[in-house]
Amino acid sequence: MRPSGRKPDQMRAVSFERNFSKHAEGSCLVKFGDTHVLCTASLEERVPPWLRNAGRGWVTAEYGMLPRATGERMRREAASGKQGGRTVEIQRLIGRSLRAVVNLEALGERQISIDCDVIQADGGTRTASITGAWVALHDCLKWMEARSMVKTDRVLKDHVAAVSCGIFASQPVIDLDYLEDSAADTDANFVMTASGGIVEIQGTAEKDPFSQDEFQTLMSLARAGIDELVGLQKAAIGA
């Protein structure tokens, strides 16, 4: 039995609130149960120095957790003068995931920066960030399209979403909350596209190694979860 009472293949309630931020070109407050992440997309009429005059744009991401996103106050990373390794790893993952579905040439020599700020954490902050960031990116491109800067369907090639799966109490389950994640025998994150492409898989045996059959079960759970998330993304943007 899962602590939440959910079935093994049952995700938490997921929602997207678009246009959450007044000033950003695209924004979305995404909720995976009690994990809440604010994703904002900001357009910049420049690219990194190494991309100048290359004829293509760039999509990048930054990730952070507010001090009281968890049970006890965390020190802001800015106060220590550097980002932690976990933060850097997650924001690179978000950026890679979004670039996998973006035609950078069609974007032109512009950069879209996605900020994912965790307001409240209860497991799955990176998967919620990726899934919500896609909605924010979509709305940023729509903002640009309204100003004849790009065609959204030329820049955005597909949906991308992410979900966690793991083995908890000897049972493969999807979308782990904190109680499950902290006690899981195996923990994995799957990033996939709507068309079935695999962007990235992160999987770790916290205790005993997991088998190929168990991995295939987690993969099947993840595919079904991604399909559900993409359906929610489509509903959120009115597709």
PDB file of C-alpha atoms in Angstrom:
ATOM      1  CA  MET A   1       0.000   0.000   0.000  1.00  0.00           C
ATOM      2  CA  ARG A   2       1.321   3.413  -0.975  1.00  0.00           C
ATOM      3  CA  PRO A   3       1.343   6.036   1.814  1.00  0.00           C
ATOM      4  CA  SER A   4      -1.006   8.211  -0.248  1.00  0.00           C
ATOM      5  CA  GLY A   5      -3.390   5.346  -0.917  1.00  0.00           C
ATOM      6  CA  ARG A   6      -2.810   5.645  -4.666  1.00  0.00           C
ATOM      7  CA  LYS A   7      -2.726   2.632  -6.967  1.00  0.00           C
ATOM      8  CA  PRO A   8       0.721   1.659  -8.332  1.00  0.00           C
ATOM      9  CA  ASP A   9      -0.074   3.208 -11.736  1.00  0.00           C
ATOM     10  CA  GLN A  10      -1.930   6.245 -10.372  1.00  0.00           C
ATOM     11  CA  MET A  11      -0.289   9.642 -10.593  1.00  0.00           C
ATOM     12  CA  ARG A  12      -0.909  12.533  -8.263  1.00  0.00           C
ATOM     13  CA  ALA A  13      -3.342  15.255  -9.313  1.00  0.00           C
ATOM     14  CA  VAL A  14      -1.572  17.395 -11.936  1.00  0.00           C
ATOM     15  CA  SER A  15      -2.574  20.926 -12.933  1.00  0.00           C
ATOM     16  CA  PHE A  16      -1.206  23.823 -14.979  1.00  0.00           C
ATOM     17  CA  GLU A  17      -2.053  27.471 -14.320  1.00  0.00           C
ATOM     18  CA  ARG A  18      -0.913  29.524 -17.308  1.00  0.00           C
ATOM     19  CA  ASN A  19      -0.040  33.232 -17.321  1.00  0.00           C
ATOM     20  CA  PHE A  20       0.753  33.094 -13.610  1.00  0.00           C
ATOM     21  CA  SER A  21       3.431  35.782 -13.859  1.00  0.00           C
ATOM     22  CA  LYS A  22       2.429  39.219 -15.134  1.00  0.00           C
ATOM     23  CA  HIS A  23       5.749  40.164 -16.708  1.00  0.00           C
ATOM     24  CA  ALA A  24       7.125  36.966 -18.259  1.00  0.00           C
ATOM     25  CA  GLU A  25       6.514  36.185 -21.935  1.00  0.00           C
ATOM     26  CA  GLY A  26       5.366  32.740 -20.820  1.00  0.00           C
ATOM     27  CA  SER A  27       4.625  31.342 -17.380  1.00  0.00           C
ATOM     28  CA  CYS A  28       2.996  28.368 -15.721  1.00  0.00           C
ATOM     29  CA  LEU A  29       2.413  27.258 -12.142  1.00  0.00           C
ATOM     30  CA  VAL A  30       2.561  23.468 -12.306  1.00  0.00           C
ATOM     31  CA  LYS A  31       1.371  21.223  -9.495  1.00  0.00           C
ATOM     32  CA  PHE A  32       2.155  17.538  -9.084  1.00  0.00           C
ATOM     33  CA  GLY A  33       0.210  16.896  -5.893  1.00  0.00           C
ATOM     34  CA  ASP A  34       1.908  18.918  -3.170  1.00  0.00           C
ATOM     35  CA  THR A  35       4.911  19.720  -5.371  1.00  0.00           C
ATOM     36  CA  HIS A  36       4.401  23.204  -6.816  1.00  0.00           C
ATOM     37  CA  VAL A  37       6.820  24.829  -9.287  1.00  0.00           C
ATOM     38  CA  LEU A  38       6.603  28.245 -10.937  1.00  0.00           C
ATOM     39  CA  CYS A  39       8.038  28.107 -14.465  1.00  0.00           C
ATOM     40  CA  THR A  40       8.692  31.372 -16.317  1.00  0.00           C
ATOM     41  CA  ALA A  41      10.009  31.811 -19.853  1.00  0.00           C
ATOM     42  CA  SER A  42      11.910  34.993 -20.700  1.00  0.00           C
ATOM     43  CA  LEU A  43      12.846  36.062 -24.211  1.00  0.00           C
ATOM     44  CA  GLU A  44      16.252  37.656 -24.759  1.00  0.00           C
ATOM     45  CA  GLU A  45      17.340  39.161 -28.062  1.00  0.00           C
ATOM     46  CA  ARG A  46      20.781  37.652 -27.783  1.00  0.00           C
ATOM     47  CA  VAL A  47      22.524  34.303 -27.696  1.00  0.00           C
ATOM     48  CA  PRO A  48      25.535  33.062 -25.719  1.00  0.00           C
ATOM     49  CA  PRO A  49      28.850  34.361 -27.109  1.00  0.00           C
ATOM     50  CA  TRP A  50      29.744  30.969 -28.540  1.00  0.00           C
ATOM     51  CA  LEU A  51      26.561  31.007 -30.662  1.00  0.00           C
ATOM     52  CA  ARG A  52      26.896  34.482 -32.161  1.00  0.00           C
ATOM     53  CA  ASN A  53      26.394  34.554 -35.932  1.00  0.00           C
ATOM     54  CA  ALA A  54      25.638  30.810 -35.937  1.00  0.00           C
ATOM     55  CA  GLY A  55      22.129  31.306 -37.285  1.00  0.00           C
ATOM     56  CA  ARG A  56      20.342  29.568 -34.457  1.00  0.00           C
ATOM     57  CA  GLY A  57      19.005  30.318 -31.002  1.00  0.00           C
ATOM     58  CA  TRP A  58      19.247  28.722 -27.591  1.00  0.00           C
ATOM     59  CA  VAL A  59      16.982  27.490 -24.807  1.00  0.00           C
ATOM     60  CA  THR A  60      18.417  27.271 -21.317  1.00  0.00           C
ATOM     61  CA  ALA A  61      17.090  26.768 -17.802  1.00  0.00           C
ATOM     62  CA  GLU A  62      17.748  27.673 -14.200  1.00  0.00           C
ATOM     63  CA  TYR A  63      16.325  25.821 -11.195  1.00  0.00           C
ATOM     64  CA  GLY A  64      16.066  26.655  -7.537  1.00  0.00           C
ATOM     65  CA  MET A  65      14.153  25.901  -4.370  1.00  0.00           C
ATOM     66  CA  LEU A  66      12.747  28.609  -2.122  1.00  0.00           C
ATOM     67  CA  PRO A  67      14.023  28.463   1.470  1.00  0.00           C
ATOM     68  CA  ARG A  68      10.753  27.061   2.876  1.00  0.00           C
ATOM     69  CA  ALA A  69       9.900  24.760  -0.020  1.00  0.00           C
ATOM     70  CA  THR A  70      10.667  21.912   2.394  1.00  0.00           C
ATOM     71  CA  GLY A  71       9.947  21.101   6.042  1.00  0.00           C
ATOM     72  CA  GLU A  72      12.878  23.118   7.336  1.00  0.00           C
ATOM     73  CA  ARG A  73      14.275  26.369   5.998  1.00  0.00           C
ATOM     74  CA  MET A  74      17.138  25.901   3.570  1.00  0.00           C
ATOM     75  CA  ARG A  75      19.820  28.500   3.118  1.00  0.00           C
ATOM     76  CA  ARG A  76      19.625  30.306  -0.218  1.00  0.00           C
ATOM     77  CA  GLU A  77      22.389  29.142  -2.519  1.00  0.00           C
ATOM     78  CA  ALA A  78      23.144  32.771  -3.351  1.00  0.00           C
ATOM     79  CA  ALA A  79      24.141  33.236   0.291  1.00  0.00           C
ATOM     80  CA  SER A  80      26.874  30.628  -0.097  1.00  0.00           C
ATOM     81  CA  GLY A  81      28.096  32.160  -3.344  1.00  0.00           C
ATOM     82  CA  LYS A  82      27.611  29.106  -5.555  1.00  0.00           C
ATOM     83  CA  GLN A  83      25.022  26.613  -6.722  1.00  0.00           C
ATOM     84  CA  GLY A  84      25.019  23.092  -5.383  1.00  0.00           C
ATOM     85  CA  GLY A  85      25.749  20.105  -7.583  1.00  0.00           C
ATOM     86  CA  ARG A  86      22.124  18.906  -7.464  1.00  0.00           C
ATOM     87  CA  THR A  87      20.866  22.297  -8.651  1.00  0.00           C
ATOM     88  CA  VAL A  88      23.296  22.413 -11.570  1.00  0.00           C
ATOM     89  CA  GLU A  89      22.437  18.853 -12.590  1.00  0.00           C
ATOM     90  CA  ILE A  90      18.682  19.510 -12.554  1.00  0.00           C
ATOM     91  CA  GLN A  91      18.799  22.757 -14.491  1.00  0.00           C
ATOM     92  CA  ARG A  92      20.988  21.177 -17.147  1.00  0.00           C
ATOM     93  CA  LEU A  93      18.468  18.332 -17.412  1.00  0.00           C
ATOM     94  CA  ILE A  94      15.607  20.809 -17.882  1.00  0.00           C
ATOM     95  CA  GLY A  95      17.514  22.664 -20.598  1.00  0.00           C
ATOM     96  CA  ARG A  96      18.429  19.458 -22.457  1.00  0.00           C
ATOM     97  CA  SER A  97      14.849  18.224 -22.271  1.00  0.00           C
ATOM     98  CA  LEU A  98      13.411  21.391 -23.802  1.00  0.00           C
ATOM     99  CA  ARG A  99      16.067  21.704 -26.506  1.00  0.00           C
ATOM    100  CA  ALA A 100      15.227  18.160 -27.610  1.00  0.00           C
ATOM    101  CA  VAL A 101      11.891  19.419 -28.944  1.00  0.00           C
ATOM    102  CA  VAL A 102      12.956  22.855 -30.239  1.00  0.00           C
ATOM    103  CA  ASN A 103      14.096  23.769 -33.730  1.00  0.00           C
ATOM    104  CA  LEU A 104      16.854  26.175 -32.741  1.00  0.00           C
ATOM    105  CA  GLU A 105      17.349  27.409 -36.307  1.00  0.00           C
ATOM    106  CA  ALA A 106      13.670  28.405 -36.556  1.00  0.00           C
ATOM    107  CA  LEU A 107      13.996  30.269 -33.258  1.00  0.00           C
ATOM    108  CA  GLY A 108      16.577  32.606 -34.789  1.00  0.00           C
ATOM    109  CA  GLU A 109      19.425  34.232 -32.880  1.00  0.00           C
ATOM    110  CA  ARG A 110      17.464  34.600 -29.655  1.00  0.00           C
ATOM    111  CA  GLN A 111      17.610  32.940 -26.272  1.00  0.00           C
ATOM    112  CA  ILE A 112      14.683  31.765 -24.158  1.00  0.00           C
ATOM    113  CA  SER A 113      15.567  31.315 -20.500  1.00  0.00           C
ATOM    114  CA  ILE A 114      13.298  29.145 -18.385  1.00  0.00           C
ATOM    115  CA  ASP A 115      13.336  29.696 -14.619  1.00  0.00           C
ATOM    116  CA  CYS A 116      11.910  26.869 -12.513  1.00  0.00           C
ATOM    117  CA  ASP A 117      11.401  27.950  -8.905  1.00  0.00           C
ATOM    118  CA  VAL A 118      10.153  25.315  -6.474  1.00  0.00           C
ATOM    119  CA  ILE A 119       7.610  26.900  -4.159  1.00  0.00           C
ATOM    120  CA  GLN A 120       6.727  23.680  -2.364  1.00  0.00           C
ATOM    121  CA  ALA A 121       8.478  20.323  -2.592  1.00  0.00           C
ATOM    122  CA  ASP A 122       7.030  16.860  -2.044  1.00  0.00           C
ATOM    123  CA  GLY A 123       9.091  14.763  -4.439  1.00  0.00           C
ATOM    124  CA  GLY A 124       9.413  14.974  -8.219  1.00  0.00           C
ATOM    125  CA  THR A 125      10.492  18.602  -8.457  1.00  0.00           C
ATOM    126  CA  ARG A 126      12.613  17.995 -11.577  1.00  0.00           C
ATOM    127  CA  THR A 127       9.873  16.103 -13.396  1.00  0.00           C
ATOM    128  CA  ALA A 128       7.283  18.752 -12.538  1.00  0.00           C
ATOM    129  CA  SER A 129       9.730  21.448 -13.669  1.00  0.00           C
ATOM    130  CA  ILE A 130      10.270  19.871 -17.092  1.00  0.00           C
ATOM    131  CA  THR A 131       6.564  19.275 -17.655  1.00  0.00           C
ATOM    132  CA  GLY A 132       5.548  22.785 -16.597  1.00  0.00           C
ATOM    133  CA  ALA A 133       8.488  24.402 -18.406  1.00  0.00           C
ATOM    134  CA  TRP A 134       7.177  23.059 -21.712  1.00  0.00           C
ATOM    135  CA  VAL A 135       3.900  24.950 -21.176  1.00  0.00           C
ATOM    136  CA  ALA A 136       5.778  28.160 -20.301  1.00  0.00           C
ATOM    137  CA  LEU A 137       7.981  27.733 -23.385  1.00  0.00           C
ATOM    138  CA  HIS A 138       4.932  27.165 -25.584  1.00  0.00           C
ATOM    139  CA  ASP A 139       3.300  30.366 -24.313  1.00  0.00           C
ATOM    140  CA  CYS A 140       6.502  32.345 -24.817  1.00  0.00           C
ATOM    141  CA  LEU A 141       6.580  31.206 -28.444  1.00  0.00           C
ATOM    142  CA  LYS A 142       2.914  32.133 -28.842  1.00  0.00           C
ATOM    143  CA  TRP A 143       3.774  35.593 -27.488  1.00  0.00           C
ATOM    144  CA  MET A 144       6.487  35.836 -30.128  1.00  0.00           C
ATOM    145  CA  GLU A 145       4.181  34.549 -32.854  1.00  0.00           C
ATOM    146  CA  ALA A 146       1.637  37.263 -32.033  1.00  0.00           C
ATOM    147  CA  ARG A 147       4.407  39.758 -32.835  1.00  0.00           C
ATOM    148  CA  SER A 148       5.398  38.023 -36.113  1.00  0.00           C
ATOM    149  CA  MET A 149       8.738  36.903 -34.676  1.00  0.00           C
ATOM    150  CA  VAL A 150       8.350  33.127 -35.138  1.00  0.00           C
ATOM    151  CA  LYS A 151       5.870  30.431 -36.068  1.00  0.00           C
ATOM    152  CA  THR A 152       5.261  28.283 -33.005  1.00  0.00           C
ATOM    153  CA  ASP A 153       4.673  25.093 -34.987  1.00  0.00           C
ATOM    154  CA  ARG A 154       8.011  25.563 -36.752  1.00  0.00           C
ATOM    155  CA  VAL A 155       9.973  26.065 -33.521  1.00  0.00           C
ATOM    156  CA  LEU A 156       8.249  23.577 -31.220  1.00  0.00           C
ATOM    157  CA  LYS A 157       8.586  20.113 -32.715  1.00  0.00           C
ATOM    158  CA  ASP A 158       6.846  18.037 -30.043  1.00  0.00           C
ATOM    159  CA  HIS A 159       5.651  17.882 -26.462  1.00  0.00           C
ATOM    160  CA  VAL A 160       8.063  16.810 -23.747  1.00  0.00           C
ATOM    161  CA  ALA A 161       7.172  15.729 -20.226  1.00  0.00           C
ATOM    162  CA  ALA A 162       8.788  13.862 -17.355  1.00  0.00           C
ATOM    163  CA  VAL A 163       7.699  11.522 -14.586  1.00  0.00           C
ATOM    164  CA  SER A 164       9.362   9.555 -11.819  1.00  0.00           C
ATOM    165  CA  CYS A 165       8.938   5.825 -11.301  1.00  0.00           C
ATOM    166  CA  GLY A 166      10.440   3.540  -8.709  1.00  0.00           C
ATOM    167  CA  ILE A 167      10.209   0.391  -6.647  1.00  0.00           C
ATOM    168  CA  PHE A 168       8.643   1.114  -3.274  1.00  0.00           C
ATOM    169  CA  ALA A 169       7.893  -1.681  -0.782  1.00  0.00           C
ATOM    170  CA  SER A 170       8.755  -4.207  -3.556  1.00  0.00           C
ATOM    171  CA  GLN A 171       6.099  -2.660  -5.836  1.00  0.00           C
ATOM    172  CA  PRO A 172       6.792  -0.704  -9.061  1.00  0.00           C
ATOM    173  CA  VAL A 173       4.985   2.652  -8.733  1.00  0.00           C
ATOM    174  CA  ILE A 174       4.689   5.911 -10.656  1.00  0.00           C
ATOM    175  CA  ASP A 175       5.111   9.547  -9.616  1.00  0.00           C
ATOM    176  CA  LEU A 176       6.759   9.125  -6.240  1.00  0.00           C
ATOM    177  CA  ASP A 177       6.030  11.641  -3.505  1.00  0.00           C
ATOM    178  CA  TYR A 178       8.628  12.405  -0.832  1.00  0.00           C
ATOM    179  CA  LEU A 179       7.666   9.567   1.532  1.00  0.00           C
ATOM    180  CA  GLU A 180       8.056   7.064  -1.289  1.00  0.00           C
ATOM    181  CA  ASP A 181      11.106   8.649  -2.864  1.00  0.00           C
ATOM    182  CA  SER A 182      13.013   8.748   0.426  1.00  0.00           C
ATOM    183  CA  ALA A 183      12.371   5.030   1.061  1.00  0.00           C
ATOM    184  CA  ALA A 184      12.408   3.622  -2.491  1.00  0.00           C
ATOM    185  CA  ASP A 185      14.562   0.615  -3.384  1.00  0.00           C
ATOM    186  CA  THR A 186      14.893   1.967  -6.934  1.00  0.00           C
ATOM    187  CA  ASP A 187      14.338   5.512  -8.146  1.00  0.00           C
ATOM    188  CA  ALA A 188      14.163   6.617 -11.785  1.00  0.00           C
ATOM    189  CA  ASN A 189      13.191   9.675 -13.817  1.00  0.00           C
ATOM    190  CA  PHE A 190      11.952   9.381 -17.398  1.00  0.00           C
ATOM    191  CA  VAL A 191      11.864  12.258 -19.893  1.00  0.00           C
ATOM    192  CA  MET A 192       9.945  11.470 -23.092  1.00  0.00           C
ATOM    193  CA  THR A 193       8.200  13.135 -25.989  1.00  0.00           C
ATOM    194  CA  ALA A 194       4.583  12.767 -27.094  1.00  0.00           C
ATOM    195  CA  SER A 195       5.698  10.854 -30.187  1.00  0.00           C
ATOM    196  CA  GLY A 196       7.442   8.231 -28.059  1.00  0.00           C
ATOM    197  CA  GLY A 197      11.028   9.498 -28.175  1.00  0.00           C
ATOM    198  CA  ILE A 198      13.231   9.043 -25.135  1.00  0.00           C
ATOM    199  CA  VAL A 199      15.135  12.174 -24.104  1.00  0.00           C
ATOM    200  CA  GLU A 200      16.733  10.943 -20.908  1.00  0.00           C
ATOM    201  CA  ILE A 201      16.427   8.191 -18.305  1.00  0.00           C
ATOM    202  CA  GLN A 202      18.000   8.458 -14.862  1.00  0.00           C
ATOM    203  CA  GLY A 203      17.777   5.268 -12.807  1.00  0.00           C
ATOM    204  CA  THR A 204      19.448   4.263  -9.547  1.00  0.00           C
ATOM    205  CA  ALA A 205      19.263   1.236  -7.283  1.00  0.00           C
ATOM    206  CA  GLU A 206      19.237   2.660  -3.766  1.00  0.00           C
ATOM    207  CA  LYS A 207      19.548  -0.823  -2.231  1.00  0.00           C
ATOM    208  CA  ASP A 208      19.536  -4.076  -4.210  1.00  0.00           C
ATOM    209  CA  PRO A 209      20.117  -3.896  -7.977  1.00  0.00           C
ATOM    210  CA  PHE A 210      16.964  -3.981 -10.066  1.00  0.00           C
ATOM    211  CA  SER A 211      16.359  -6.455 -12.888  1.00  0.00           C
ATOM    212  CA  GLN A 212      15.765  -5.870 -16.575  1.00  0.00           C
ATOM    213  CA  ASP A 213      12.167  -7.040 -16.128  1.00  0.00           C
ATOM    214  CA  GLU A 214      11.661  -4.511 -13.346  1.00  0.00           C
ATOM    215  CA  PHE A 215      13.122  -1.801 -15.536  1.00  0.00           C
ATOM    216  CA  GLN A 216      10.725  -2.709 -18.344  1.00  0.00           C
ATOM    217  CA  THR A 217       7.834  -2.451 -15.882  1.00  0.00           C
ATOM    218  CA  LEU A 218       9.001   1.008 -14.798  1.00  0.00           C
ATOM    219  CA  MET A 219       9.378   1.988 -18.450  1.00  0.00           C
ATOM    220  CA  SER A 220       5.803   0.932 -19.190  1.00  0.00           C
ATOM    221  CA  LEU A 221       4.519   2.882 -16.199  1.00  0.00           C
ATOM    222  CA  ALA A 222       6.458   5.930 -17.346  1.00  0.00           C
ATOM    223  CA  ARG A 223       5.150   5.731 -20.921  1.00  0.00           C
ATOM    224  CA  ALA A 224       1.563   5.680 -19.670  1.00  0.00           C
ATOM    225  CA  GLY A 225       2.316   8.561 -17.310  1.00  0.00           C
ATOM    226  CA  ILE A 226       3.914  10.647 -20.055  1.00  0.00           C
ATOM    227  CA  ASP A 227       0.869  10.074 -22.259  1.00  0.00           C
ATOM    228  CA  GLU A 228      -1.343  11.330 -19.434  1.00  0.00           C
ATOM    229  CA  LEU A 229       0.854  14.390 -18.853  1.00  0.00           C
ATOM    230  CA  VAL A 230       0.939  15.267 -22.555  1.00  0.00           C
ATOM    231  CA  GLY A 231      -2.838  15.028 -22.628  1.00  0.00           C
ATOM    232  CA  LEU A 232      -3.000  17.489 -19.727  1.00  0.00           C
ATOM    233  CA  GLN A 233      -0.534  19.819 -21.490  1.00  0.00           C
ATOM    234  CA  LYS A 234      -2.703  19.758 -24.602  1.00  0.00           C
ATOM    235  CA  ALA A 235      -5.812  20.500 -22.553  1.00  0.00           C
ATOM    236  CA  ALA A 236      -4.046  23.351 -20.772  1.00  0.00           C
ATOM    237  CA  ILE A 237      -3.030  25.101 -24.005  1.00  0.00           C
ATOM    238  CA  GLY A 238      -6.329  24.375 -25.697  1.00  0.00           C
ATOM    239  CA  ALA A 239      -4.862  22.109 -28.359  1.00  0.00           C
TER     240      ALA A 239
END
